[in-house]
Coordinates of C-alpha atoms in Angstrom, one line a residue:
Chain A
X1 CA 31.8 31.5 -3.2
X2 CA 29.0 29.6 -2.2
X3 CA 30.7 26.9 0.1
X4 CA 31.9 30.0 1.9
X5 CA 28.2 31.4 2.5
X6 CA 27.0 28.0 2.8
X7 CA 28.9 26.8 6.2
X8 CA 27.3 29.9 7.5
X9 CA 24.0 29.4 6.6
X10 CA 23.9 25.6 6.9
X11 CA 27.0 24.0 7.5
X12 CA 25.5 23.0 11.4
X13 CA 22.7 21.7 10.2
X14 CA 24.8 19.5 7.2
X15 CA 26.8 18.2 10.2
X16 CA 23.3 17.2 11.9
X17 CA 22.2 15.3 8.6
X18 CA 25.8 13.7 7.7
X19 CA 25.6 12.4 11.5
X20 CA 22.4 10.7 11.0
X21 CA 23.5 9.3 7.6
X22 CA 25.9 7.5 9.3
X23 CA 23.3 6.1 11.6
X24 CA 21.6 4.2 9.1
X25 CA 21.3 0.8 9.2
X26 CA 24.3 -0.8 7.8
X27 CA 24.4 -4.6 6.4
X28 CA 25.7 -6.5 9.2
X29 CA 22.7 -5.2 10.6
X30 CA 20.7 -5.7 8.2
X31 CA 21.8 -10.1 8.4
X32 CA 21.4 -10.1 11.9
X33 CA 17.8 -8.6 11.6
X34 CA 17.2 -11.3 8.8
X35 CA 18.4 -13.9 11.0
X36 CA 15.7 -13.3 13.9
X37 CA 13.2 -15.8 14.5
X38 CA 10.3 -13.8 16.1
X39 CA 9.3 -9.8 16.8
X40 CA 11.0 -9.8 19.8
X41 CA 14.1 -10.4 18.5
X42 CA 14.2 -7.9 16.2
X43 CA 13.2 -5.5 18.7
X44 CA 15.8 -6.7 20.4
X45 CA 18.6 -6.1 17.3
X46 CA 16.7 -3.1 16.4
X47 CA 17.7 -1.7 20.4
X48 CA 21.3 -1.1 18.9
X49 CA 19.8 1.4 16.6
X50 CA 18.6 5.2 16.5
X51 CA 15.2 3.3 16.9
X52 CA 15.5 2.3 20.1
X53 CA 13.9 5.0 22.6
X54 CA 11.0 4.6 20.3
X55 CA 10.1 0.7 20.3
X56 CA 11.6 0.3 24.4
X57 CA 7.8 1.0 25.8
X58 CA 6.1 -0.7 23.1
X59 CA 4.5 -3.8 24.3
X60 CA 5.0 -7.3 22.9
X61 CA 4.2 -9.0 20.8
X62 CA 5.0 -6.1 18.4
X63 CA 3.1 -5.9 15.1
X64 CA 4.2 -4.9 11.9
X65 CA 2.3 -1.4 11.6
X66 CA 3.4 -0.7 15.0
X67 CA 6.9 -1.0 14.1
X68 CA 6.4 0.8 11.0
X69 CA 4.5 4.2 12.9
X70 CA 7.4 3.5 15.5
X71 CA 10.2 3.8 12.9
X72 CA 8.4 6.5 11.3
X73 CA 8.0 8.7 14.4
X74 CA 12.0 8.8 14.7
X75 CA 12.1 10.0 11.0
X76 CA 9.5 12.5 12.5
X77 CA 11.7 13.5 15.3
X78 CA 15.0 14.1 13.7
X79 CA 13.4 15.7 10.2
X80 CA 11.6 18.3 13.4
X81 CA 15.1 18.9 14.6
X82 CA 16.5 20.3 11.4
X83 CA 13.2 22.2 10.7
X84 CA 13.0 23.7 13.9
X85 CA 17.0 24.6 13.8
X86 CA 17.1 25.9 10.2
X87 CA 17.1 29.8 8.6
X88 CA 16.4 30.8 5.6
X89 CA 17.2 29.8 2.8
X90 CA 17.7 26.3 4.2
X91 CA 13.8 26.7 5.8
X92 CA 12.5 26.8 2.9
X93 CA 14.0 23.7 1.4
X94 CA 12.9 22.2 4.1
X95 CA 9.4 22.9 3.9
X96 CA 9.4 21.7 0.2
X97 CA 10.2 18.5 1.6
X98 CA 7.3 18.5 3.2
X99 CA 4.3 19.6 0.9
X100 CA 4.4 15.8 -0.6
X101 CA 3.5 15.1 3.2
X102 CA 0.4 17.3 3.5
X103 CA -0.4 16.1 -0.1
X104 CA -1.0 12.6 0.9
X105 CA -2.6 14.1 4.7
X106 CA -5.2 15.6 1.9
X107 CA -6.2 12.7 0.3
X108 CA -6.0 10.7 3.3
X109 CA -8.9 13.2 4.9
X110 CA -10.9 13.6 1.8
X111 CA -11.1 10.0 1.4
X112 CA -11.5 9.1 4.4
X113 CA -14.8 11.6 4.5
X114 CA -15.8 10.2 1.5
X115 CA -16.4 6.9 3.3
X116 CA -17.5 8.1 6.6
X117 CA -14.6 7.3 8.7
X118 CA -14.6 9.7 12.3
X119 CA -12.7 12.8 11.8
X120 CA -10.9 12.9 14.5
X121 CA -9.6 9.3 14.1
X122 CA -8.5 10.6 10.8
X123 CA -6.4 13.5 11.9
X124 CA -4.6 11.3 14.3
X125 CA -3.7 9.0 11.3
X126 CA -2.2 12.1 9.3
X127 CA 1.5 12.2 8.5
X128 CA 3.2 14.5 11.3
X129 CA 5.6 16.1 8.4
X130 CA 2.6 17.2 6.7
X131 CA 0.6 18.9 9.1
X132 CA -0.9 22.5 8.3
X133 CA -2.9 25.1 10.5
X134 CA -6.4 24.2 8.0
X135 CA -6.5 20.8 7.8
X136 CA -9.0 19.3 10.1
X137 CA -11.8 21.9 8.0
X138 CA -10.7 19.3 5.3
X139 CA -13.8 17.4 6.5
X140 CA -16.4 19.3 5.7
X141 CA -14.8 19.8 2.0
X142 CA -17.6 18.0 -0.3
X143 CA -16.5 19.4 -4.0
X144 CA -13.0 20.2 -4.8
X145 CA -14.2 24.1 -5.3
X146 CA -15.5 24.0 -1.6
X147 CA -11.9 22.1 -1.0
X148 CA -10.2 24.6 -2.2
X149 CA -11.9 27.8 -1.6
X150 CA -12.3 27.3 2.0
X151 CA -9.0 25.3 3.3
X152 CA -6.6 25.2 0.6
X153 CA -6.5 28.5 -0.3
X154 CA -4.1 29.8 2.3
X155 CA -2.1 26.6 2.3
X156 CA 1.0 25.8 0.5
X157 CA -0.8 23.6 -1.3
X158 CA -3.0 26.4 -3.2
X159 CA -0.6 26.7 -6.6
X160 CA -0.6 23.4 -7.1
X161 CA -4.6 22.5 -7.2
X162 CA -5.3 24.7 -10.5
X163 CA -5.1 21.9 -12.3
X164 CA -8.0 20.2 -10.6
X165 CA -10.6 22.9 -10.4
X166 CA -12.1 21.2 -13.3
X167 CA -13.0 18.2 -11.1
X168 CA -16.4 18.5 -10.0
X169 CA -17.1 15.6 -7.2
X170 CA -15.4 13.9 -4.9
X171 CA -15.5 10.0 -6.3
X172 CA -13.0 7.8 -5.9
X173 CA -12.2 8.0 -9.6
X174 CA -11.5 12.3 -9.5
X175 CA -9.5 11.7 -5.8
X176 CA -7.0 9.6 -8.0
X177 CA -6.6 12.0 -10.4
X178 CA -6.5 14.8 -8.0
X179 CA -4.0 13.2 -6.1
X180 CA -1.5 12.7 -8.7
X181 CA -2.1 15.7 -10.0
X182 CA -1.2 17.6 -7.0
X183 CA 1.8 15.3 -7.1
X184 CA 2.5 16.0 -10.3
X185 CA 2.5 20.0 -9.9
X186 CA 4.6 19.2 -6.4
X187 CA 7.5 17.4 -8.5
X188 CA 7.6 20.0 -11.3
X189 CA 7.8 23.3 -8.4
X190 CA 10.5 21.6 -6.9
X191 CA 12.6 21.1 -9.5
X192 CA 12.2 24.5 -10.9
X193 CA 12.4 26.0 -7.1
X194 CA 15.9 23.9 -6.8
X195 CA 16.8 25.1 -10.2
X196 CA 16.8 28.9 -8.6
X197 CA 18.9 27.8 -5.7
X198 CA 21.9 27.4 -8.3
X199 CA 24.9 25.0 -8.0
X200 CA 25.4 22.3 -6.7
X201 CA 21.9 22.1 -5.5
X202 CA 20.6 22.1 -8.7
X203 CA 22.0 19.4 -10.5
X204 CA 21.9 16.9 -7.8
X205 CA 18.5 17.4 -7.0
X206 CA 17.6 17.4 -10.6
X207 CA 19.1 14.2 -11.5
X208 CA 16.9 12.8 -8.3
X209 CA 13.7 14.4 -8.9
X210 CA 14.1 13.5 -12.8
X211 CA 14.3 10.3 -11.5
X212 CA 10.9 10.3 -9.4
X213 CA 9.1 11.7 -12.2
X214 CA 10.5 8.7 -14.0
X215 CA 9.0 6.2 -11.4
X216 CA 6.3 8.0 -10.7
X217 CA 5.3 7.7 -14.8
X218 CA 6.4 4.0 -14.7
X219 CA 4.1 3.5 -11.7
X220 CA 1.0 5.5 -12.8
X221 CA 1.5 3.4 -15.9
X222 CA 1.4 -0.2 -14.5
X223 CA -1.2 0.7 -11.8
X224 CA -3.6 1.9 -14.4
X225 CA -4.2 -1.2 -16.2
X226 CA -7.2 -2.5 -15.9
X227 CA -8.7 0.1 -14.0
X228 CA -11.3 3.3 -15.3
X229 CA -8.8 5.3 -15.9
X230 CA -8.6 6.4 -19.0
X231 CA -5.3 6.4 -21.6
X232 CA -6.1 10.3 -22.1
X233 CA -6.4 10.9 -17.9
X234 CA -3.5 8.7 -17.4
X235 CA -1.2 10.6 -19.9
X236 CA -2.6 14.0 -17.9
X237 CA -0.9 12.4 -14.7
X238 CA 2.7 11.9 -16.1
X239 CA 5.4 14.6 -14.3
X240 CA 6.5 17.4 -17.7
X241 CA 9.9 16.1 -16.4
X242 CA 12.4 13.5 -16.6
X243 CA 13.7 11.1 -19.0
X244 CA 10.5 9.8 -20.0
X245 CA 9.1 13.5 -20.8
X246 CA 7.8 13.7 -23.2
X247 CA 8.4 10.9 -26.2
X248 CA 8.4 7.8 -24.0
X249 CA 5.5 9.4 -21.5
X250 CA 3.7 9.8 -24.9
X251 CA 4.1 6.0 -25.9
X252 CA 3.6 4.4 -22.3
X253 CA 0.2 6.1 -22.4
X254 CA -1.2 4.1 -24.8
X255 CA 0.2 0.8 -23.6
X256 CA -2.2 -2.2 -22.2
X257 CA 0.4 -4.7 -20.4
X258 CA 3.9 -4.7 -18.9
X259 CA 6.0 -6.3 -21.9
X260 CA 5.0 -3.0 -24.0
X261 CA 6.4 -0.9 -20.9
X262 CA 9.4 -3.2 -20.5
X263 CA 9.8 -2.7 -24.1
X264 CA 9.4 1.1 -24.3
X265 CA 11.8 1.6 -21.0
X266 CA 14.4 -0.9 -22.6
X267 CA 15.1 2.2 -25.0
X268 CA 16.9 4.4 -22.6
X269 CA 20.4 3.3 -21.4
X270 CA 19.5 3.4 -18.0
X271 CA 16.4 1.7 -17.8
X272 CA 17.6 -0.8 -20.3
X273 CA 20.6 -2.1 -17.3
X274 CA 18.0 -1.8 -14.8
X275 CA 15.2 -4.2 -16.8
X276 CA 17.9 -7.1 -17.4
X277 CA 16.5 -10.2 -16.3
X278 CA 13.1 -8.9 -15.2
X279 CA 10.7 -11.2 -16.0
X280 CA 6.8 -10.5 -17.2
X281 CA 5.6 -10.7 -14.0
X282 CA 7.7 -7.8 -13.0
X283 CA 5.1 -6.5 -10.7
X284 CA 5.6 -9.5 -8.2
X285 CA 8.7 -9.4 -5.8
X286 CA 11.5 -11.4 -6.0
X287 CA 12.4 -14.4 -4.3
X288 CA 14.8 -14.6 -1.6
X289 CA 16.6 -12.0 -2.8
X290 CA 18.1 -12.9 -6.2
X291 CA 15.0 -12.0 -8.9
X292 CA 14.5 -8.5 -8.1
X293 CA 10.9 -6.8 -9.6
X294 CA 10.8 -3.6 -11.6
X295 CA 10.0 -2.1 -8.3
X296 CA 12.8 -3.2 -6.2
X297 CA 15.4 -1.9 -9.1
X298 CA 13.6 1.4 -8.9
X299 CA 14.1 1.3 -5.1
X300 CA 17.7 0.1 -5.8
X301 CA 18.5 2.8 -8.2
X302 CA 16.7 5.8 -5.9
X303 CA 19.2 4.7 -2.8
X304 CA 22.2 4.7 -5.1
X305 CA 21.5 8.7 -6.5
X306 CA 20.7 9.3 -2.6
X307 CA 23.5 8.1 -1.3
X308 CA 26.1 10.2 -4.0
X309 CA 24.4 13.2 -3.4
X310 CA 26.6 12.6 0.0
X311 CA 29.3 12.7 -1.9
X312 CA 29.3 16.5 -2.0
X313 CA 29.6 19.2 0.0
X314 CA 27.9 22.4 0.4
X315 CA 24.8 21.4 -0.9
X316 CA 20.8 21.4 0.2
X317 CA 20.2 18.2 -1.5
X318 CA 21.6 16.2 1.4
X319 CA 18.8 16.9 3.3
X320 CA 16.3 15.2 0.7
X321 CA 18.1 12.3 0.2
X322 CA 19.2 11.7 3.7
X323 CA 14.8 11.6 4.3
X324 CA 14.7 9.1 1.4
X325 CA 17.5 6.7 2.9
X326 CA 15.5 6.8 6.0
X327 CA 12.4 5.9 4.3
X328 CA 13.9 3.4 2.4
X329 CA 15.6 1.8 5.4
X330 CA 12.1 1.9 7.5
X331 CA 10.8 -0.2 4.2
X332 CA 13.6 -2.6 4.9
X333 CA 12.9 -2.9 8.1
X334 CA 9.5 -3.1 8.2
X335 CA 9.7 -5.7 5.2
X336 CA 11.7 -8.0 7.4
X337 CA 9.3 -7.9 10.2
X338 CA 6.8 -8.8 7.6
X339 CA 8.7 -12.2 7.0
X340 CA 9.5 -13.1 9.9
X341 CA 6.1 -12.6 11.2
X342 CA 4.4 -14.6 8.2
X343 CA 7.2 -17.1 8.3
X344 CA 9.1 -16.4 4.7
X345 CA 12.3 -16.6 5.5
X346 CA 12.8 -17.5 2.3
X347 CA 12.0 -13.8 1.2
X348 CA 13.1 -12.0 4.0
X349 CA 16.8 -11.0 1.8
X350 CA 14.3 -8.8 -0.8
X351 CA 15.4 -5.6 1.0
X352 CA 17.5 -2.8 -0.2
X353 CA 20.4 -2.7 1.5
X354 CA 22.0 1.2 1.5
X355 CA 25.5 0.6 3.7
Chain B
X1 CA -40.5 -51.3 14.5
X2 CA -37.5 -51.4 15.9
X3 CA -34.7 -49.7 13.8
X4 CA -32.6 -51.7 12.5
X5 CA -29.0 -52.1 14.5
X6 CA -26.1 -51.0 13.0
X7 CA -23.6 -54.0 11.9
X8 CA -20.2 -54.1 11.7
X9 CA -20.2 -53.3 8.0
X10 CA -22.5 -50.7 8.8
X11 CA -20.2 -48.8 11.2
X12 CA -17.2 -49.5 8.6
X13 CA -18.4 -48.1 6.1
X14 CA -19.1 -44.6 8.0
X15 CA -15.6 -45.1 9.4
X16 CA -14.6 -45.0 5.8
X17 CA -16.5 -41.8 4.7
X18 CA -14.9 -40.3 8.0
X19 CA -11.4 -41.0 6.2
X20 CA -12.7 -40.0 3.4
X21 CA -13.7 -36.3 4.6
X22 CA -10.5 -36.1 6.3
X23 CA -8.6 -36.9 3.7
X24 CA -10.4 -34.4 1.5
X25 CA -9.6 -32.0 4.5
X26 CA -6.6 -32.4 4.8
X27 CA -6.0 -31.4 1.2
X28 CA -8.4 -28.4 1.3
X29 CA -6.2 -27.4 4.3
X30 CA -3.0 -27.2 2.7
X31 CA -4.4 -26.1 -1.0
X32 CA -6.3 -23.0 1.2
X33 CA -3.1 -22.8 3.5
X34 CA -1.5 -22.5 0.7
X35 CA -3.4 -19.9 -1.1
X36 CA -3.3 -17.7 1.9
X37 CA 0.0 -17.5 3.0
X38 CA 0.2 -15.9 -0.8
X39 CA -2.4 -13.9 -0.6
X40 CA -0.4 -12.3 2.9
X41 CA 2.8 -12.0 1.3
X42 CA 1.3 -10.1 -1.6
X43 CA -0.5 -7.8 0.8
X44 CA 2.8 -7.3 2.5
X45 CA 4.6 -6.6 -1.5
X46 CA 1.2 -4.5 -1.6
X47 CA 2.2 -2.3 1.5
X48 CA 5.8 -2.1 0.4
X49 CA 5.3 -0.8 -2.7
X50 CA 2.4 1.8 -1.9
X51 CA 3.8 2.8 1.7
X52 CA 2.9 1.0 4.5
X53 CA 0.3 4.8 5.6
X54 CA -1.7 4.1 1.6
X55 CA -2.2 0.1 3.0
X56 CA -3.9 0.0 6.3
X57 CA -7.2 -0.2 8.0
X58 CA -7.6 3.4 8.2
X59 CA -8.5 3.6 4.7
X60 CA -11.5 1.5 5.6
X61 CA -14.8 2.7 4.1
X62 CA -17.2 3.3 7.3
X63 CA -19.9 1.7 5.7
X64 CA -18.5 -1.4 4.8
X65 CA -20.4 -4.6 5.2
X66 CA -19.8 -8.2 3.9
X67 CA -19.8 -8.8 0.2
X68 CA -20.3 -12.6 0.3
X69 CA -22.0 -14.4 3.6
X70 CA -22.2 -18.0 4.6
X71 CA -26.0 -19.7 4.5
X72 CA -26.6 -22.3 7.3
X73 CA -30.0 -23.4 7.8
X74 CA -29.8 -25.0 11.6
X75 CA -33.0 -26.5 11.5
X76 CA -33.3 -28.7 8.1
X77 CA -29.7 -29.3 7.4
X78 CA -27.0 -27.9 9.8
X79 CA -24.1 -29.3 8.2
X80 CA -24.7 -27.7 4.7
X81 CA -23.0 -24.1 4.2
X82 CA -23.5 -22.4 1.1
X83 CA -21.6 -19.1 0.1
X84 CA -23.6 -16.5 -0.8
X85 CA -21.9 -14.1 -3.2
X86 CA -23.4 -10.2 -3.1
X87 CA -22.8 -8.1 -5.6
X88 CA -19.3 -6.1 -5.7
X89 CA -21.6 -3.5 -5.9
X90 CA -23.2 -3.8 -2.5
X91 CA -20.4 -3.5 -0.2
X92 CA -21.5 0.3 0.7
X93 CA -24.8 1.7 1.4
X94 CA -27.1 1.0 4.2
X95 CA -30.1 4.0 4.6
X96 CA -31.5 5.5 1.4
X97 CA -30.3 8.9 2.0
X98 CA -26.5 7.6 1.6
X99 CA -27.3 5.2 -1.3
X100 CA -28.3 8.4 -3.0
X101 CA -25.5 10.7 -2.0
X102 CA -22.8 7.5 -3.2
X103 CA -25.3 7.5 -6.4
X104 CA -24.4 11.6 -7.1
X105 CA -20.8 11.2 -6.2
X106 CA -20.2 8.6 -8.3
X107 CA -22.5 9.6 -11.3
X108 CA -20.1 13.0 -11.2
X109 CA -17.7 10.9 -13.1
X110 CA -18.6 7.3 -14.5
X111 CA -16.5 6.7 -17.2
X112 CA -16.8 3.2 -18.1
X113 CA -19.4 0.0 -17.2
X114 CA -23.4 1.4 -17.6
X115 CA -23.5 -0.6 -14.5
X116 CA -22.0 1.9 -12.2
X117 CA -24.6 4.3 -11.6
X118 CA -27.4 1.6 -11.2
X119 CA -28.0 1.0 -7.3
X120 CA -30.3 -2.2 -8.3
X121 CA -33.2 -2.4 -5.6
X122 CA -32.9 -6.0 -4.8
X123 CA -30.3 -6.5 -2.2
X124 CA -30.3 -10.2 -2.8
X125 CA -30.3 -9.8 -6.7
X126 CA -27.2 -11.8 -7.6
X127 CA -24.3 -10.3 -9.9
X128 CA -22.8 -12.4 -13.0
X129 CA -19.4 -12.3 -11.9
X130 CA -17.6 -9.6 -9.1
X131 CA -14.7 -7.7 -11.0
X132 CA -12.2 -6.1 -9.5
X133 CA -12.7 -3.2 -11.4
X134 CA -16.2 -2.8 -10.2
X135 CA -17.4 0.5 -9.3
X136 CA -17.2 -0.2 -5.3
X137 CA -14.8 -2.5 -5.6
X138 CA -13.3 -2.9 -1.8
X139 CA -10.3 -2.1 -3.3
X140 CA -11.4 1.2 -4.4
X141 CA -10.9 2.3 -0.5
X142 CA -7.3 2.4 -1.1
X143 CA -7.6 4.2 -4.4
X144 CA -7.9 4.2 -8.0
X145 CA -4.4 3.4 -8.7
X146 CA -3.8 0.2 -6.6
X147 CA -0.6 -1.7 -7.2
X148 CA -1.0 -5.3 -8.8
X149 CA 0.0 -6.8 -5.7
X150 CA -3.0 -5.6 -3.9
X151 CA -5.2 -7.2 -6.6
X152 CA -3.1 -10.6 -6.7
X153 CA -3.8 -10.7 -2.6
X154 CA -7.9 -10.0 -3.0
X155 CA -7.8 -12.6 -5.7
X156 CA -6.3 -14.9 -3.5
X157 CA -8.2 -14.2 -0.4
X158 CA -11.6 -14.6 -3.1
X159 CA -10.3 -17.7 -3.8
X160 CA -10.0 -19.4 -0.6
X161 CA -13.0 -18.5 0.7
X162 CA -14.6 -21.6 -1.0
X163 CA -12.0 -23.8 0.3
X164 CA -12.4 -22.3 3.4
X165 CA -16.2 -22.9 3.8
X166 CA -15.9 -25.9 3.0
X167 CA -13.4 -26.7 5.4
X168 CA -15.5 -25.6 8.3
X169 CA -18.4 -27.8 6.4
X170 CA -16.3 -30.9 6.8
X171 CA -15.5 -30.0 10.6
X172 CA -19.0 -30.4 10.9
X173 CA -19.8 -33.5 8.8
X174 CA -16.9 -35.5 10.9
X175 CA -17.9 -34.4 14.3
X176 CA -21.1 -35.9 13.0
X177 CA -19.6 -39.0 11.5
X178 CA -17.9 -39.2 14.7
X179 CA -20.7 -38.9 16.8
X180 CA -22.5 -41.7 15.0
X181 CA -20.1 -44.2 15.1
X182 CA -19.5 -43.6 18.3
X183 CA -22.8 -45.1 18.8
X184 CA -23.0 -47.0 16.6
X185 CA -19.9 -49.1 18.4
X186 CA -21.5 -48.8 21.8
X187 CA -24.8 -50.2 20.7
X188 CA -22.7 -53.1 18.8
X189 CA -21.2 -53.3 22.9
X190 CA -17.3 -52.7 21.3
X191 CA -14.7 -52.2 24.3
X192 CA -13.0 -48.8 23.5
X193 CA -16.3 -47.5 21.8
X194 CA -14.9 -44.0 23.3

C-alpha cells in the first residue's frame, strides 16, 4: 500500500533525486580529473559536469576553497529544489536533513563570537542549508542559557540543547561538548522520527544512521586523545545508537591510543573487514591510493550503504543518501584539486570513487 | 695604519665559507622543503576529514597575534636572527578588559593544567615548552576535537620555522660573503672581480 500512496506524495520528487544520482561523477571522470596538471584543467574537465554554470565566472587561477564553496553551492541549489517542491510528509524529511546544517551554522557563530570575528562576515560564512529566521541574534549569545533562552528556543534546534543547559560558559572546551551533544541528540531524533515513517524508510535509514553514530563514536574517540577532554565527557558524547552502543562505546571510552580502538573495533564483523591492513598510524591517509586510513574505509563504507539505499523504491531515504553521495563526491573533488595544486600526484588516487 | 690587503688566501678562504653556507643552504632548503610540503598535505588530510567549512580561515580567532617572532638587531649584528618563542599561552589578548573576559570564560571550565587560568603578567616571560594541548592552543580555534592530521601539520609547520630562519639568516651571511670578496678581488685588481 505504501508504494501506491508514495508516487503520489513523492514519486516527482524521487524522479528529481534518481536524475541527479545519475549525475554524479563517475570514474572515468574521476581519471581524467586525476590526470590534470593544473586548476585550469580541472575546471576545464569539471565543465562536463552538473558543476559547470557554477565555476564558468569564477576567475583563474581557482583555489581550492573556492572550488570547494563552488561545488557546495550546486549541492545548495538542487537540495533548494526538492525543499521548495516537496509536501508533507516528504517536507519534513527534508528539513531533518537539514538541522545537522544549522547545528554546525551554531557553532560556527558562537565560536566565531567567542574570538571576535565581525558578525556579519560570519553569517555570510554560514551553511545555506542551515539557515534559520534567529540566527544572526546568535551573536549576542554569551552563556548557553542566554543561547538558548533568547534564539534557540523557537528554533528546531530547541529539543535537542536540554542536554547542555548544564554548561555554564562559552570556552572552547563546553563549545566542543555542546557541539556534539547537539549532534548527538540530532542523530538519535532522526532515527526515532524515521522509525515512525514505517517501511522501507525505516530500515534503510536505520542501517545508515547506525552507521554515523558508529563513525561519529570512532571519531570522537581518536580526536580526543590527548586533548582536555575527559574519558567521562567523552563517553557523554557517544550517539545511544549503533553497533558500538553500548558495550563497545563503554570500552573505547576508556582507551588512550589507536591499537586499543583498532583492537576493540576488530570485535565486530564489520569493522573487523574494514580494519584489515590498517596500520598504527591509521589516522594518516594513504598513499597513492592503495593504503587506505581508518578514515577513508569509513568514507568507503558510508558511499556503499548510500548508494543501495538506490536500490529501492518508494522510499524517503533516497533523499539522504543522494546528499551524502554529493558530499562525498565534492570531497573527491576537492581532494584532487588539493594534489594537483600542492603537486602530489602521487596521492591524488586517495578518493572515494562512488560510480 | 693602513689595513692590511687581502691576499689571495685571504679571499679563498671566504670563498670557501661562501660554499660552505650554501652548501648548508641548500640542505636546509630541501630538509625545510621537505617538512612543508608535509605539513600542506596533512592540512589538506586535516580539511578532508573535518569538512573543508570546520578547516578555513574563518575560524580565525580575531585577536590573534604571533606566537613566536624573529629578533634582528640592525645596528650591532644584522645578519644574526634569533627566534623568539612566546608562550602558547599568549596568542590571544591585547587590552586588559579582554584578557579578563578570556580569563572568566576559560576559568568556567578548566579541567586539566593549573596553568590555564594564569594570564602571567610578563609578556616576554618565556614558556618551558609550547604544547599542543595548551589552553590557547591556535588550534583550539578550530575546536576541541581536532583530527590528528591537523596536529601532525602545526607540528610540522613548528618545526620548520627554525630551518626556515635560518635559511633567511644564510641569505644574508652570503650576500655578505659575497660582497666582500667582491672586493676583496677588485682591490687584489682580478679581471672578472664582478
Amino acid at each position: 500500500m505504501n508504494e501506491i500512496y508514495f508516487n503520489a506524495d513523492a514519486g516527482y520528487l524521487e524522479g528529481i533525486v534518481r536524475g541527479y544520482r545519475d549525475g554524479l561523477i563517475t570514474l572515468p571522470q574521476y581519471l581524467n580529473l586525476t590526470q590534470c596538471e593544473t586548476m585550469d584543467d580541472l575546471k576545464l574537465q569539471l565543465a562536463t559536469t552538473d558543476y559547470a554554470s557554477f565555476l564558468q565566472n569564477e576567475p583563474s587561477p581557482m583555489s581550492t576553497s573556492t572550488l570547494s564553496a563552488r561545488c557546495t553551492d550546486a549541492l545548495v541549489a538542487e537540495f533548494q529544489y526538492l525543499q521548495q517542491n516537496a509536501a508533507e510528509p516528504i517536507s519534513k524529511f527534508l528539513d531533518f536533513i537539514t538541522y545537522g546544517f544549522m547545528i554546525d551554522n551554531v557553532i560556527l557563530l558562537i565560536t566565531g563570537t567567542l574570538h571576535e570575528r565581525d558578525t556579519h562576515d560570519l553569517l555570510e560564512k554560514c551553511h545555506p542549508l542551515g539557515f534559520f529566521d534567529t540566527m544572526p541574534a546568535l551573536c549576542v549569545a554569551t552563556t548557553v542559557q542566554d543561547l538558548y533562552s533568547t534564539v534557540l528556543v523557537d528554533s528546531p534546534l530547541a529539543g535537542y540543547f536540554r542536554e547542555c543547559l548544564s554548561a555554564e560558559d562559552l570556552n572552547e572546551l563546553n563549545i566542543e561538548i555542546i557541539r556534539n551533544t547537539l549532534h548527538k541528540a540530532y542523530l538519535e531524533d532522526f532515527y526515532t522520527y524515521c522509525q515512525g515513517l514505517g517501511e522501507p524508510t525505516a530500515s534503510i535509514m536505520a542501517e545508515i544512521l547506525m552507521f554515523e553514530a558508529d563513525r561519529r563514536t570512532v571519531n570522537i574517540t581518536i580526536n580526543s586523545f590527548g586533548t582536555e577532554l575527559s574519558k567521562d565527557d567523552r563517553a557523554k558524547l557517544y550517539p545511544r545508537l549503533g553497533s558500538m552502543y553500548p558495550e563497545a562505546q563503554t570500552r573505547l571510552a576508556r582507551v588512550d591510543d589507536m591499537d586499543q580502538v583498532k583492537a576493540i573495533l576488530e570485535q565486530y564483523g564489520d569493522y573487523k573487514t574494514m580494519l584489515s591492513g590498517v596500520g598504527t598510524g591509521a589516522s594518516s591517509g594513504g598513499a597513492g591510493g592503495d593504503d587506505m586510513s581508518l578514515e577513508d574505509r569509513f568514507f568507503a563504507r558510508e558511499v556503499q550503504l548510500n548508494k543501495d539505499s538506490f536500490e529501492q523504491q518508494f522510499h524517503y531515504g533516497v533523499f539522504y543518501s543522494w546528499l551524502r553521495l554529493k558530499e562525498q563526491e565534492i570531497r573527491n573533488v576537492v581532494w584532487v584539486a588539493e594534489c594537483i595544486s600542492q603537486q602530489q600526484k602521487d596521492k591524488i588516487n586517495n578518493y572515494t570513487p562512488i560510480y | 695604519m693602513r689595513a692590511r690587503e687581502p691576499s689571495r688566501q685571504d679571499v679563498d678562504c671566504q670563498l670557501f665559507e661562501l660554499l660552505d653556507c650554501l652548501a648548508e643552504y641548500q640542505q636546509l632548503r630541501s630538509s625545510s622543503g621537505g617538512l612543508l610540503r608535509q605539513a600542506f598535505f596533512d592540512l589538506a588530510l586535516a580539511k578532508r576529514a573535518a569538512g573543508y567549512r570546520w578547516i578555513s580561515p574563518d575560524l580565525y580567532s580575531g585577536r590573534a597575534r604571533a606566537n613566536s617572532t624573529v629578533a634582528i638587531d640592525e645596528t650591532t649584528s644584522p645578519n644574526d636572527m634569533q627566534v623568539v618563542r612566546g608562550s602558547v599561552g599568549r596568542v590571544e589578548h591585547t587590552s586588559e578588559t579582554s584578557e579578563c573576559d578570556f580569563v572568566r570564560r576559560r576559568r568556567g571550565r578548566g579541567s586539566q593544567g593549573s596553568d590555564q587560568a594564569e594570564i602571567p603578567e610578563d609578556d616576554d616571560e618565556k614558556p618551558t615548552e609550547p604544547e599542543p594541548a595548551a589552553a590557547n592552543d591556535p588550534l583550539l580555534w578550530f575546536g576541541m576535537l581536532t583530527p590528528p592530521q591537523l596536529k601532525d601539520a602545526q607540528r610540522g609547520f613548528a618545526s620548520s620555522l627554525d630551518q626556515l630562519v635560518r635559511l633567511a639568516q644564510l641569505t644574508r651571511i652570503m650576500a655578505a660573503k659575497q660582497q666582500d670578496i667582491q672586493a676583496a678581488l677588485a682591490a687584489l685588481s682580478v679581471p672578472n672581480a664582478s
